[in-house]
Amino acid sequence: MHELSIAHEILRTCRQAVAGHGPGRLETVRVAVGELSAVEPDLLCFAWEALTAEGPDAGSRLDVEWRPARQHCPACDADKPRSAGSWLRVCPDCGAVLEVDGGDELDVLQLTFVPDEKDEATHA
Amino acid sequence: MPETIDVKQRILAANEAAAKLLRGRAEANGTLVTNLISSPGSGKTTLLEATVRTLASRLRVAVIEGDIATERDAERLRALGVPAHQILTGGACHLDARQVDAALQLAAFPLVDLLFIENVGNLICPTSYDLGEDFKVVLLSVTEGEDKPFKYPAIFAKAAVTVITKSDLLPHVTFDLDAVRRQVASLNPDGRLLVTSARSGDGIGDWCGLLEERLAAKRSART
């Protein structure tokens, strides 16, 4: 269950990104998770909820973009679709070693941040 | 009004930065670093004990141990005269490069040829964390069952070396070694697989030979 550690890193990264924006709360955070990253999206979202529940970012939403790996067989010169959960790196048709591209993404892409309402009078 | 901010940063950027630092230092020191990963009880510490017994006369060795609790593993290596430092993770299921960096600073090991990082016993979580190692090693004991590579594919796909342990027990258990070889080969066509028994000594020479080869290759590649 390392998703909690991953969620921690996401929160830290987001908080760094909004550091210059004054007080406020995260509304949504969009992340990319590759299928070869060994991170489970549902668990990551549960971890995010648990992690942010008590703080200023309570109620924020983590949107996970699932990024499949692309597999290509150099012998057949064709893309080979990947069945769910399969990590085989050999071509199912000819047995050649597949070229794998992507699927190891683990990135914070974008966030939305709601600054606290300012009391204009005090800043006048 | 909500503000939209593009972040575009690796989630594990902090770990990756620490791993890069560790890798750079190991490169400068000419130290080969391996990250040992397996389920609990597969024989990581026992393999290290056998490795130290075989190599300690020719190579300088140090060990970082990761466990949730107790100093037991580090004590076992220290008993063999090897500098060893125990990281206690408290409950965390994996080691992070920043923990390894902090441990190396605390331990202040002398310059070594081989640094082993024995990860927390777990086949899943340590897979995602680069510790600045030259390569990952996954251990699988013959008592764990022959379907492990397909059930935990990520680590078998990522580890450059698979070490089968406790091979002296093969006559007593149902473990189709050829099936495991085929599974590992299909997950990791470039990987190496070694069959060992720390108890009988079978395969320990091959394992130590592989470490010496990789160490020599690393040093000859340095400019």
Short mmCIF file of C-alpha atoms in Angstrom, two decimals:
data_model
loop_
_atom_site.label_atom_id
_atom_site.label_comp_id
_atom_site.label_asym_id
_atom_site.label_seq_id
_atom_site.Cartn_x
_atom_site.Cartn_y
_atom_site.Cartn_z
CA MET A 1 0.00 0.00 0.00
CA HIS A 2 2.47 2.63 -1.18
CA GLU A 3 -0.37 4.68 -2.69
CA LEU A 4 -0.46 6.74 0.52
CA SER A 5 3.19 7.70 0.01
CA ILE A 6 2.42 8.57 -3.60
CA ALA A 7 -0.58 10.66 -2.50
CA HIS A 8 1.71 12.48 -0.05
CA GLU A 9 4.09 13.35 -2.87
CA ILE A 10 1.20 14.60 -5.03
CA LEU A 11 -0.03 16.86 -2.23
CA ARG A 12 3.49 18.15 -1.58
CA THR A 13 4.00 18.87 -5.29
CA CYS A 14 0.64 20.67 -5.56
CA ARG A 15 1.21 22.71 -2.45
CA GLN A 16 4.60 23.78 -3.82
CA ALA A 17 2.95 24.78 -7.09
CA VAL A 18 0.43 27.03 -5.35
CA ALA A 19 2.89 28.41 -2.78
CA GLY A 20 2.98 31.86 -4.40
CA HIS A 21 -0.78 32.09 -4.83
CA GLY A 22 -1.78 33.00 -1.28
CA PRO A 23 -4.13 31.06 0.98
CA GLY A 24 -6.75 28.85 -0.60
CA ARG A 25 -7.72 25.28 -1.30
CA LEU A 26 -7.07 22.75 -4.02
CA GLU A 27 -10.22 21.93 -5.95
CA THR A 28 -9.10 19.32 -8.47
CA VAL A 29 -5.77 17.68 -9.19
CA ARG A 30 -5.18 15.82 -12.44
CA VAL A 31 -2.50 13.14 -12.47
CA ALA A 32 -1.27 10.63 -15.05
CA VAL A 33 -0.70 7.05 -13.93
CA GLY A 34 0.88 4.59 -16.32
CA GLU A 35 -0.14 0.96 -16.32
CA LEU A 36 3.46 -0.10 -15.70
CA SER A 37 3.91 2.20 -12.71
CA ALA A 38 2.63 -0.35 -10.17
CA VAL A 39 0.20 2.22 -8.78
CA GLU A 40 -3.49 1.38 -8.44
CA PRO A 41 -5.76 4.36 -9.34
CA ASP A 42 -8.66 3.49 -7.01
CA LEU A 43 -6.34 3.06 -4.03
CA LEU A 44 -4.63 6.31 -4.93
CA CYS A 45 -7.96 8.14 -4.83
CA PHE A 46 -8.86 6.57 -1.47
CA ALA A 47 -5.44 7.57 -0.15
CA TRP A 48 -5.96 11.11 -1.43
CA GLU A 49 -9.32 11.39 0.36
CA ALA A 50 -7.84 10.11 3.60
CA LEU A 51 -4.81 12.35 3.36
CA THR A 52 -6.70 15.58 2.61
CA ALA A 53 -9.77 14.92 4.79
CA GLU A 54 -8.65 16.98 7.77
CA GLY A 55 -6.74 19.80 6.07
CA PRO A 56 -7.43 22.87 3.93
CA ASP A 57 -7.83 20.68 0.83
CA ALA A 58 -10.67 18.55 2.22
CA GLY A 59 -13.15 17.69 -0.52
CA SER A 60 -10.65 18.16 -3.33
CA ARG A 61 -10.85 15.67 -6.17
CA LEU A 62 -8.05 13.61 -7.64
CA ASP A 63 -8.62 12.82 -11.34
CA VAL A 64 -6.48 9.95 -12.57
CA GLU A 65 -5.69 9.66 -16.27
CA TRP A 66 -4.81 6.05 -16.99
CA ARG A 67 -1.98 5.76 -19.50
CA PRO A 68 -1.62 2.44 -21.26
CA ALA A 69 1.73 1.22 -22.51
CA ARG A 70 2.15 0.94 -26.27
CA GLN A 71 3.64 -2.30 -27.53
CA HIS A 72 5.20 -2.84 -30.91
CA CYS A 73 6.57 -6.03 -32.42
CA PRO A 74 9.59 -5.27 -34.63
CA ALA A 75 9.35 -8.67 -36.34
CA CYS A 76 5.66 -8.40 -37.31
CA ASP A 77 6.09 -4.61 -37.68
CA ALA A 78 2.74 -4.17 -35.96
CA ASP A 79 1.35 -2.74 -32.73
CA LYS A 80 0.26 -5.46 -30.34
CA PRO A 81 -2.64 -4.64 -28.08
CA ARG A 82 -1.99 -5.31 -24.44
CA SER A 83 -4.47 -7.37 -22.50
CA ALA A 84 -5.31 -6.06 -19.03
CA GLY A 85 -2.77 -6.99 -16.39
CA SER A 86 -0.42 -8.58 -18.88
CA TRP A 87 3.23 -7.71 -18.59
CA LEU A 88 4.48 -10.16 -21.19
CA ARG A 89 7.22 -8.62 -23.27
CA VAL A 90 7.13 -11.21 -26.02
CA CYS A 91 4.94 -11.05 -29.09
CA PRO A 92 1.94 -13.40 -28.75
CA ASP A 93 2.11 -14.14 -32.50
CA CYS A 94 5.80 -14.63 -33.25
CA GLY A 95 7.61 -14.66 -29.90
CA ALA A 96 9.93 -11.74 -30.67
CA VAL A 97 10.77 -9.28 -27.91
CA LEU A 98 8.29 -6.40 -27.92
CA GLU A 99 9.29 -2.76 -27.86
CA VAL A 100 7.40 -1.00 -25.07
CA ASP A 101 6.79 2.72 -25.15
CA GLY A 102 5.27 4.66 -22.26
CA GLY A 103 3.13 3.26 -19.48
CA ASP A 104 5.51 4.32 -16.72
CA GLU A 105 3.95 7.78 -16.27
CA LEU A 106 3.48 9.06 -12.75
CA ASP A 107 2.96 12.78 -13.16
CA VAL A 108 1.03 15.68 -11.68
CA LEU A 109 -0.43 17.36 -14.78
CA GLN A 110 -2.62 20.22 -13.68
CA LEU A 111 -4.55 21.53 -10.71
CA THR A 112 -7.27 24.02 -9.97
CA PHE A 113 -6.89 26.22 -6.93
CA VAL A 114 -9.55 28.34 -5.23
CA PRO A 115 -8.01 31.34 -3.46
CA ASP A 116 -9.66 32.40 -0.23
CA GLU A 117 -12.12 35.27 -0.57
CA LYS A 118 -10.23 38.42 0.25
CA ASP A 119 -11.81 41.05 2.43
CA GLU A 120 -11.04 43.98 0.13
CA ALA A 121 -11.54 46.52 2.91
CA THR A 122 -8.58 45.26 4.88
CA HIS A 123 -6.35 45.58 1.83
CA ALA A 124 -7.45 49.07 0.94
CA MET B 1 -12.64 32.07 -9.22
CA PRO B 2 -10.58 28.88 -9.36
CA GLU B 3 -7.15 29.28 -10.93
CA THR B 4 -5.86 26.58 -13.24
CA ILE B 5 -2.17 25.81 -12.84
CA ASP B 6 -0.14 23.53 -15.09
CA VAL B 7 2.22 21.54 -12.90
CA LYS B 8 3.72 18.89 -15.22
CA GLN B 9 6.00 17.33 -12.65
CA ARG B 10 6.91 13.74 -11.89
CA ILE B 11 5.10 12.66 -8.74
CA LEU B 12 8.24 10.95 -7.47
CA ALA B 13 10.48 13.86 -8.50
CA ALA B 14 11.91 14.24 -4.99
CA ASN B 15 12.74 10.53 -4.79
CA GLU B 16 14.18 10.60 -8.30
CA ALA B 17 16.39 13.59 -7.45
CA ALA B 18 17.73 11.78 -4.37
CA ALA B 19 18.29 8.62 -6.43
CA LYS B 20 20.23 10.61 -9.02
CA LEU B 21 22.44 12.03 -6.31
CA LEU B 22 23.07 8.56 -4.87
CA ARG B 23 23.82 7.16 -8.33
CA GLY B 24 26.30 9.95 -9.00
CA ARG B 25 28.11 9.32 -5.73
CA ALA B 26 28.28 5.56 -6.32
CA GLU B 27 29.61 6.24 -9.80
CA ALA B 28 32.33 8.53 -8.44
CA ASN B 29 33.24 5.96 -5.79
CA GLY B 30 33.17 3.01 -8.22
CA THR B 31 30.66 1.22 -5.99
CA LEU B 32 28.20 -1.30 -7.42
CA VAL B 33 24.79 -0.83 -5.78
CA THR B 34 22.09 -3.49 -5.81
CA ASN B 35 18.53 -3.20 -4.52
CA LEU B 36 17.28 -6.57 -3.22
CA ILE B 37 13.53 -7.09 -3.31
CA SER B 38 11.42 -10.11 -2.37
CA SER B 39 8.52 -11.19 -0.21
CA PRO B 40 9.30 -11.65 3.49
CA GLY B 41 11.21 -14.83 4.24
CA SER B 42 12.61 -15.47 0.77
CA GLY B 43 16.14 -15.36 2.09
CA LYS B 44 17.49 -11.90 1.27
CA THR B 45 19.59 -11.66 4.43
CA THR B 46 20.70 -15.28 4.14
CA LEU B 47 21.81 -14.69 0.54
CA LEU B 48 23.75 -11.63 1.72
CA GLU B 49 25.42 -13.68 4.47
CA ALA B 50 26.52 -16.26 1.91
CA THR B 51 27.67 -13.50 -0.43
CA VAL B 52 29.77 -11.87 2.29
CA ARG B 53 31.34 -15.20 3.25
CA THR B 54 32.35 -15.73 -0.38
CA LEU B 55 33.45 -12.24 -1.34
CA ALA B 56 34.65 -10.52 1.82
CA SER B 57 38.24 -11.63 1.33
CA ARG B 58 38.43 -9.87 -2.07
CA LEU B 59 35.83 -7.09 -1.98
CA ARG B 60 34.74 -4.46 0.50
CA VAL B 61 31.04 -4.76 1.26
CA ALA B 62 28.46 -2.67 3.14
CA VAL B 63 24.76 -3.25 3.66
CA ILE B 64 21.72 -1.04 4.20
CA GLU B 65 18.85 -2.99 5.74
CA GLY B 66 15.21 -1.91 5.48
CA ASP B 67 12.68 -3.33 7.91
CA ILE B 68 9.55 -2.22 9.64
CA ALA B 69 10.99 -3.16 13.04
CA THR B 70 14.08 -4.64 14.75
CA GLU B 71 17.81 -4.42 14.12
CA ARG B 72 18.04 -8.17 13.56
CA ASP B 73 19.10 -8.17 9.92
CA ALA B 74 21.81 -5.54 10.38
CA GLU B 75 23.10 -7.47 13.40
CA ARG B 76 23.36 -10.66 11.33
CA LEU B 77 25.60 -8.87 8.80
CA ARG B 78 27.64 -7.08 11.47
CA ALA B 79 28.31 -10.47 13.05
CA LEU B 80 30.22 -11.27 9.84
CA GLY B 81 32.32 -8.13 10.16
CA VAL B 82 30.40 -6.16 7.53
CA PRO B 83 29.37 -2.56 8.18
CA ALA B 84 25.58 -2.55 8.17
CA HIS B 85 22.98 0.10 8.89
CA GLN B 86 19.36 -0.61 9.71
CA ILE B 87 16.61 1.68 8.44
CA LEU B 88 13.43 1.22 10.47
CA THR B 89 10.51 2.30 8.35
CA GLY B 90 7.96 2.18 11.13
CA GLY B 91 5.26 0.62 8.97
CA ALA B 92 6.16 1.85 5.52
CA CYS B 93 6.25 -0.93 2.96
CA HIS B 94 9.24 0.25 0.92
CA LEU B 95 12.45 2.26 1.09
CA ASP B 96 12.71 5.73 -0.42
CA ALA B 97 15.94 7.16 -1.89
CA ARG B 98 15.89 9.98 0.69
CA GLN B 99 15.88 7.41 3.49
CA VAL B 100 18.84 5.64 1.89
CA ASP B 101 20.69 8.95 1.53
CA ALA B 102 20.06 9.83 5.19
CA ALA B 103 21.11 6.32 6.28
CA LEU B 104 24.36 6.53 4.31
CA GLN B 105 25.18 9.83 5.96
CA LEU B 106 24.46 8.43 9.42
CA ALA B 107 26.32 5.19 8.76
CA ALA B 108 29.42 6.90 7.31
CA PHE B 109 30.56 3.64 5.71
CA PRO B 110 34.14 3.39 4.50
CA LEU B 111 34.61 3.28 0.72
CA VAL B 112 33.22 -0.06 -0.51
CA ASP B 113 33.10 -2.09 -3.73
CA LEU B 114 29.60 -3.44 -3.21
CA LEU B 115 26.69 -1.75 -1.48
CA PHE B 116 23.63 -3.93 -0.95
CA ILE B 117 20.29 -2.34 -0.13
CA GLU B 118 17.97 -4.95 1.31
CA ASN B 119 14.49 -3.55 0.82
CA VAL B 120 11.47 -4.16 3.04
CA GLY B 121 10.00 -7.60 2.37
CA ASN B 122 7.33 -6.81 -0.23
CA LEU B 123 6.96 -7.65 -3.91
CA ILE B 124 4.83 -4.66 -4.87
CA CYS B 125 5.61 -1.32 -3.27
CA PRO B 126 9.43 -1.20 -3.61
CA THR B 127 9.00 -1.64 -7.37
CA SER B 128 8.12 2.04 -7.89
CA TYR B 129 11.10 3.53 -6.03
CA ASP B 130 14.48 4.09 -7.62
CA LEU B 131 17.12 3.98 -4.89
CA GLY B 132 20.00 4.95 -7.16
CA GLU B 133 20.91 1.30 -7.62
CA ASP B 134 22.73 -0.15 -10.61
CA PHE B 135 20.09 -2.83 -10.81
CA LYS B 136 17.25 -4.44 -8.90
CA VAL B 137 17.45 -8.07 -7.84
CA VAL B 138 14.27 -10.02 -7.12
CA LEU B 139 14.46 -13.16 -4.99
CA LEU B 140 11.96 -16.00 -5.18
CA SER B 141 12.26 -19.00 -2.87
CA VAL B 142 11.12 -22.39 -4.11
CA THR B 143 8.67 -22.69 -1.20
CA GLU B 144 6.68 -19.67 -2.41
CA GLY B 145 5.15 -21.34 -5.42
CA GLU B 146 5.87 -21.25 -9.09
CA ASP B 147 3.21 -18.75 -10.12
CA LYS B 148 4.83 -15.75 -8.41
CA PRO B 149 6.35 -14.08 -11.51
CA PHE B 150 2.97 -13.88 -13.27
CA LYS B 151 1.19 -12.83 -10.07
CA TYR B 152 3.69 -10.04 -9.33
CA PRO B 153 4.80 -9.18 -12.86
CA ALA B 154 6.04 -5.63 -12.26
CA ILE B 155 9.02 -6.52 -10.15
CA PHE B 156 9.99 -9.54 -12.27
CA ALA B 157 9.81 -7.32 -15.36
CA LYS B 158 11.95 -4.60 -13.80
CA ALA B 159 14.59 -6.60 -11.93
CA ALA B 160 17.70 -7.23 -14.03
CA VAL B 161 18.42 -10.37 -12.03
CA THR B 162 16.07 -12.99 -10.60
CA VAL B 163 17.59 -15.20 -7.90
CA ILE B 164 15.78 -18.42 -7.06
CA THR B 165 16.64 -19.28 -3.44
CA LYS B 166 16.44 -22.40 -1.25
CA SER B 167 17.06 -24.71 -4.21
CA ASP B 168 18.14 -27.43 -1.74
CA LEU B 169 14.41 -27.78 -0.95
CA LEU B 170 13.43 -28.52 -4.58
CA PRO B 171 13.08 -32.30 -3.97
CA HIS B 172 10.54 -31.60 -1.22
CA VAL B 173 8.26 -29.05 -2.84
CA THR B 174 6.17 -28.66 -5.97
CA PHE B 175 8.05 -26.02 -7.88
CA ASP B 176 8.41 -26.22 -11.64
CA LEU B 177 11.72 -24.47 -12.21
CA ASP B 178 11.34 -24.57 -16.00
CA ALA B 179 7.91 -22.93 -15.75
CA VAL B 180 9.42 -20.14 -13.64
CA ARG B 181 12.23 -19.71 -16.16
CA ARG B 182 9.68 -19.38 -18.95
CA GLN B 183 7.59 -16.87 -16.97
CA VAL B 184 10.57 -14.71 -16.13
CA ALA B 185 11.90 -14.89 -19.70
CA SER B 186 8.56 -13.74 -21.10
CA LEU B 187 8.33 -10.85 -18.62
CA ASN B 188 11.95 -9.84 -18.86
CA PRO B 189 13.69 -11.17 -21.98
CA ASP B 190 16.97 -9.40 -21.14
CA GLY B 191 17.10 -10.49 -17.50
CA ARG B 192 19.31 -13.12 -15.85
CA LEU B 193 18.04 -15.93 -13.68
CA LEU B 194 20.20 -17.75 -11.15
CA VAL B 195 19.32 -20.76 -9.01
CA THR B 196 20.91 -20.73 -5.57
CA SER B 197 20.94 -22.33 -2.17
CA ALA B 198 22.72 -20.47 0.60
CA ARG B 199 22.55 -23.68 2.66
CA SER B 200 24.22 -26.01 0.15
CA GLY B 201 26.23 -23.28 -1.56
CA ASP B 202 24.83 -24.18 -4.99
CA GLY B 203 24.79 -21.22 -7.35
CA ILE B 204 26.38 -18.84 -4.84
CA GLY B 205 29.54 -18.80 -6.95
CA ASP B 206 27.50 -17.81 -10.04
CA TRP B 207 25.78 -15.04 -8.10
CA CYS B 208 29.06 -13.70 -6.73
CA GLY B 209 30.60 -14.01 -10.20
CA LEU B 210 27.76 -11.93 -11.65
CA LEU B 211 28.38 -9.23 -9.03
CA GLU B 212 32.10 -9.18 -9.78
CA GLU B 213 31.43 -9.00 -13.54
CA ARG B 214 29.00 -6.10 -13.13
CA LEU B 215 31.41 -4.30 -10.82
CA ALA B 216 34.26 -4.70 -13.32
CA ALA B 217 31.99 -3.55 -16.17
CA LYS B 218 30.89 -0.50 -14.21
CA ARG B 219 34.46 0.48 -13.44
CA SER B 220 35.76 -0.08 -16.95
CA ALA B 221 32.92 2.09 -18.31
CA ARG B 222 34.04 5.00 -16.14
CA THR B 223 35.96 7.66 -17.95
#
